[in-house]
């Protein structure tokens, strides 16, 4: 089932999706991009990425971060090659044709161009192609929607076809604005279209090495029919959607775009220790958060803030 969670700020929403996602991916062998975490701002994305990194220690899961603040070309290298880019191949990575990929990401590098040419000669003169299953050096990607669309459009080998989890934090903000139509792009990237099926029907079983059937899904309204090839390519693996927000909407028009499957709604506002609702109010602040007000002039604000921080550090 898909999950929708409404919980106040500071109540542990981040851990509510970080721990289940890491636990679900802990036994994977081949590295693929299987979890996508989308947030509306760079600062929030950085915070969530730090939490993922903290709890992924001790495992071989790789967590990626993609925000508009960093260099796009460097992000491409990290998402597709990771340590492979520096000549340290990872046996769990899905990367193939490293020289060709390096050269495409850095076309001005003469050494990479020569390596790509040697690789082409080893393949009998034919140019290497990116595997249909895509390339990924990360298992989880934390990103902003605009940067996600940039990678879908401009990063060779980047694919969403293996996604198992789509986590939307601050869901109300992300659903209220289009953000370059990122929702439609995600579903397009995770589903097999009628055009894909028509192309595969003309292939023999021995020619399917370029494709990766692990988590391909049929688009809405598309049927695999009785073809054995189609059934081998399109496995019934659900894309789990996990929505989190302090003010989670129940507007069916906004939620319809996410194509939720049998969603379960959880409301953590005003919960008592026994787990019952203690108030009829719609929203609340967690008890551990405290608010203070200090009256001062605009020029005094930096000094007052510094004084408060020093006072808190001494406590």
XYZ file of C-alpha atoms in Angstrom:
315
model
C 0.000 0.000 0.000
C 1.044 3.607 -0.550
C 1.395 5.711 2.572
C 0.354 9.292 3.396
C 1.627 10.721 6.695
C 0.621 14.015 8.332
C 2.904 14.805 11.270
C 4.097 18.027 12.936
C 7.559 19.441 12.326
C 10.151 17.891 14.594
C 8.194 14.680 15.220
C 10.558 12.377 13.299
C 9.046 12.280 9.803
C 12.465 11.891 8.205
C 13.313 8.743 10.139
C 9.864 7.390 9.284
C 10.996 6.920 5.675
C 14.800 6.737 5.991
C 14.846 3.575 8.111
C 12.249 1.563 6.108
C 13.894 2.444 2.786
C 17.393 1.516 3.961
C 16.107 -1.713 5.489
C 14.267 -2.688 2.294
C 17.356 -2.098 0.133
C 19.863 -3.685 2.502
C 19.854 -7.074 0.727
C 20.200 -5.823 -2.832
C 23.196 -7.021 -4.863
C 23.318 -5.005 -8.100
C 23.471 -1.276 -7.519
C 20.537 0.517 -9.135
C 18.677 3.715 -8.377
C 15.827 2.175 -6.371
C 14.709 5.002 -4.070
C 14.018 8.603 -5.054
C 13.470 11.231 -2.336
C 12.130 14.556 -3.611
C 12.105 17.763 -1.561
C 11.112 21.316 -2.518
C 14.306 23.129 -1.409
C 18.060 22.634 -1.378
C 18.426 23.077 2.375
C 15.827 20.392 3.120
C 17.465 18.046 0.619
C 20.836 18.498 2.329
C 19.338 17.743 5.740
C 17.627 14.568 4.544
C 20.781 13.456 2.726
C 22.768 13.821 5.960
C 20.253 11.632 7.807
C 20.464 8.956 5.095
C 24.262 9.042 5.229
C 24.263 8.738 9.014
C 22.047 5.650 9.075
C 23.593 4.024 5.986
C 26.987 3.771 7.694
C 28.116 0.174 8.023
C 26.327 -0.878 4.830
C 27.419 -0.646 1.194
C 24.405 1.423 0.197
C 25.318 4.632 -1.638
C 23.327 7.828 -1.140
C 23.366 10.528 -3.815
C 22.485 14.221 -3.563
C 21.305 16.297 -6.511
C 20.492 19.969 -5.969
C 20.847 23.078 -8.118
C 23.572 24.496 -5.909
C 26.280 22.056 -7.022
C 28.084 21.680 -10.339
C 25.909 19.729 -12.775
C 28.770 17.961 -14.561
C 30.258 16.809 -11.260
C 26.846 15.527 -10.178
C 26.580 13.494 -13.364
C 29.938 11.836 -12.659
C 28.991 11.000 -9.077
C 25.538 9.631 -9.950
C 26.697 7.475 -12.848
C 30.226 6.446 -11.938
C 30.937 7.336 -8.318
C 34.326 5.844 -7.394
C 34.544 4.271 -10.860
C 35.284 7.720 -12.248
C 38.633 7.703 -10.442
C 39.543 4.244 -11.638
C 38.188 2.266 -8.677
C 35.563 -0.077 -10.135
C 32.773 -1.205 -7.832
C 31.760 -4.839 -8.334
C 28.185 -3.998 -7.335
C 27.862 -1.121 -9.799
C 25.771 -1.498 -12.951
C 28.330 0.520 -14.944
C 29.423 -0.806 -18.330
C 31.647 0.768 -20.992
C 33.343 3.085 -18.494
C 35.694 4.700 -21.008
C 32.851 5.672 -23.340
C 30.807 7.024 -20.440
C 33.716 9.035 -19.026
C 34.402 10.539 -22.419
C 30.758 11.544 -22.907
C 30.711 13.265 -19.506
C 34.000 15.057 -20.107
C 34.462 15.414 -23.884
C 37.441 17.769 -23.521
C 39.576 15.171 -21.732
C 42.095 13.735 -24.213
C 42.946 10.689 -22.074
C 39.279 9.723 -21.765
C 38.843 10.153 -25.525
C 41.790 7.812 -26.198
C 40.441 5.248 -23.723
C 37.042 5.407 -25.440
C 38.701 4.859 -28.834
C 40.556 1.798 -27.523
C 37.313 0.450 -26.112
C 35.664 0.932 -29.499
C 38.457 -1.046 -31.187
C 38.040 -3.869 -28.681
C 34.363 -4.029 -29.648
C 35.291 -4.576 -33.293
C 34.899 -0.971 -34.354
C 31.303 -0.567 -33.205
C 30.494 2.241 -30.825
C 29.523 1.069 -27.322
C 25.990 1.884 -26.254
C 24.656 2.573 -22.810
C 22.831 -0.444 -21.386
C 19.065 -0.177 -21.608
C 18.990 -0.859 -17.873
C 20.771 2.441 -17.301
C 23.796 3.279 -15.194
C 23.863 4.182 -11.514
C 26.455 4.505 -8.761
C 23.843 5.259 -6.078
C 21.009 3.300 -4.494
C 19.124 6.307 -3.102
C 18.934 9.765 -4.660
C 17.865 12.805 -2.625
C 17.019 15.665 -4.963
C 15.011 18.742 -5.794
C 12.444 18.419 -8.615
C 14.099 20.862 -11.006
C 17.453 19.114 -10.792
C 15.770 15.735 -11.247
C 14.248 16.885 -14.533
C 17.670 18.194 -15.632
C 19.201 14.738 -15.153
C 16.306 13.027 -16.944
C 16.884 15.324 -19.939
C 20.664 15.684 -20.044
C 22.403 12.802 -18.245
C 23.201 9.791 -20.496
C 22.428 6.474 -18.856
C 20.333 8.014 -16.061
C 17.134 5.996 -15.583
C 14.246 5.706 -13.135
C 13.053 2.317 -14.380
C 14.307 0.454 -11.278
C 12.599 2.647 -8.690
C 10.938 0.818 -5.819
C 10.280 3.827 -3.596
C 9.191 7.369 -4.387
C 9.355 9.495 -1.230
C 7.800 12.964 -1.350
C 8.680 15.078 1.672
C 6.837 18.371 2.219
C 4.248 16.900 -0.147
C 1.868 19.872 -0.010
C 4.487 22.235 -1.422
C 5.515 19.819 -4.152
C 1.932 19.083 -5.197
C 0.786 22.708 -5.211
C 3.382 23.738 -7.825
C 4.313 22.031 -11.075
C 8.127 22.198 -10.695
C 8.745 21.517 -14.400
C 6.164 18.711 -14.459
C 8.427 16.426 -12.440
C 5.635 14.059 -11.363
C 4.754 13.140 -14.941
C 8.438 12.726 -15.757
C 8.909 10.264 -12.902
C 5.988 8.087 -13.991
C 7.133 8.231 -17.615
C 10.577 7.056 -16.527
C 9.283 4.151 -14.439
C 6.860 2.652 -16.968
C 7.059 0.778 -20.251
C 5.047 2.487 -22.991
C 3.159 0.971 -25.902
C 5.986 2.101 -28.210
C 8.535 0.172 -26.106
C 6.401 -2.969 -26.267
C 5.992 -2.700 -30.024
C 9.773 -2.509 -30.393
C 10.400 -5.498 -28.099
C 7.845 -7.706 -29.881
C 10.111 -7.695 -32.942
C 13.136 -8.970 -30.982
C 14.268 -12.538 -30.482
C 14.967 -13.744 -26.961
C 18.732 -13.834 -27.672
C 18.713 -10.100 -28.524
C 17.314 -8.920 -25.200
C 20.668 -8.425 -23.524
C 20.392 -4.650 -23.848
C 17.250 -4.525 -21.710
C 16.885 -4.880 -17.972
C 13.543 -6.404 -16.898
C 14.031 -6.196 -13.139
C 11.504 -3.471 -12.380
C 9.955 -2.401 -15.650
C 6.257 -1.608 -15.329
C 3.526 -1.248 -17.892
C 2.118 2.220 -18.424
C -1.534 2.760 -17.597
C -3.759 1.301 -20.293
C -0.977 -0.805 -21.852
C -1.293 -4.609 -21.871
C 1.534 -7.099 -22.349
C -0.866 -9.566 -23.957
C 0.198 -13.190 -24.217
C 3.739 -12.623 -25.475
C 6.356 -14.490 -23.415
C 8.870 -11.742 -24.160
C 6.537 -9.082 -22.820
C 5.885 -10.989 -19.626
C 9.624 -11.454 -19.076
C 10.251 -7.740 -19.546
C 7.348 -6.361 -17.536
C 7.323 -7.680 -14.005
C 4.499 -6.645 -11.623
C 6.708 -4.651 -9.225
C 4.845 -1.825 -7.522
C 6.340 1.626 -7.159
C 5.642 2.493 -3.520
C 4.734 6.135 -2.946
C 5.408 7.589 0.515
C 4.044 11.086 1.200
C 5.025 13.140 4.247
C 3.994 16.631 5.291
C 3.059 18.674 8.334
C -0.065 19.829 6.465
C -0.838 16.940 4.163
C -3.619 17.676 1.697
C -6.627 15.419 1.199
C -7.634 17.187 -2.013
C -8.337 14.327 -4.477
C -7.495 16.550 -7.450
C -3.941 17.084 -6.194
C -3.428 13.492 -5.071
C -4.751 12.043 -8.334
C -1.514 12.937 -10.130
C 0.389 10.509 -7.882
C -1.765 7.498 -8.833
C -1.817 6.221 -5.262
C -2.528 2.506 -4.804
C -4.793 1.628 -1.872
C -3.321 4.499 0.202
C -3.232 4.446 3.983
C -3.439 7.802 5.795
C -1.709 8.391 9.139
C -2.269 11.541 11.207
C 0.236 12.109 14.005
C -1.063 15.498 15.143
C -2.009 15.676 18.830
C -1.106 12.073 19.571
C -0.862 11.091 23.228
C 1.576 8.494 24.561
C -1.134 5.873 24.111
C -1.424 6.825 20.432
C -4.886 8.414 20.658
C -5.882 11.826 19.377
C -5.821 14.279 22.292
C -7.369 17.251 20.525
C -9.737 18.033 17.704
C -7.458 20.750 16.300
C -6.193 20.136 12.778
C -2.491 20.892 13.303
C -0.122 21.161 16.239
C 3.471 21.836 17.182
C 5.490 19.086 18.866
C 5.970 19.544 22.586
C 9.764 19.597 22.368
C 9.743 22.697 20.157
C 9.732 25.994 22.043
C 9.169 29.501 20.711
C 10.758 32.651 22.163
C 10.192 36.318 21.350
C 12.695 39.104 22.001
C 11.812 42.707 21.181
C 14.724 44.652 19.689
C 15.626 46.998 16.850
C 16.743 45.767 13.450
C 20.371 46.704 14.130
C 20.323 44.733 17.399
C 19.098 41.464 15.851
C 22.548 39.928 15.135
C 23.756 40.650 18.690
C 20.569 39.313 20.265
C 20.779 36.139 18.169
C 24.419 35.632 19.117
C 23.581 36.135 22.787
C 20.778 33.567 22.630
C 23.012 31.015 20.884
C 25.789 31.453 23.449
C 23.262 31.128 26.254
C 21.933 27.875 24.791
C 25.449 26.469 24.392
C 26.186 27.089 28.070
C 23.091 25.207 29.222
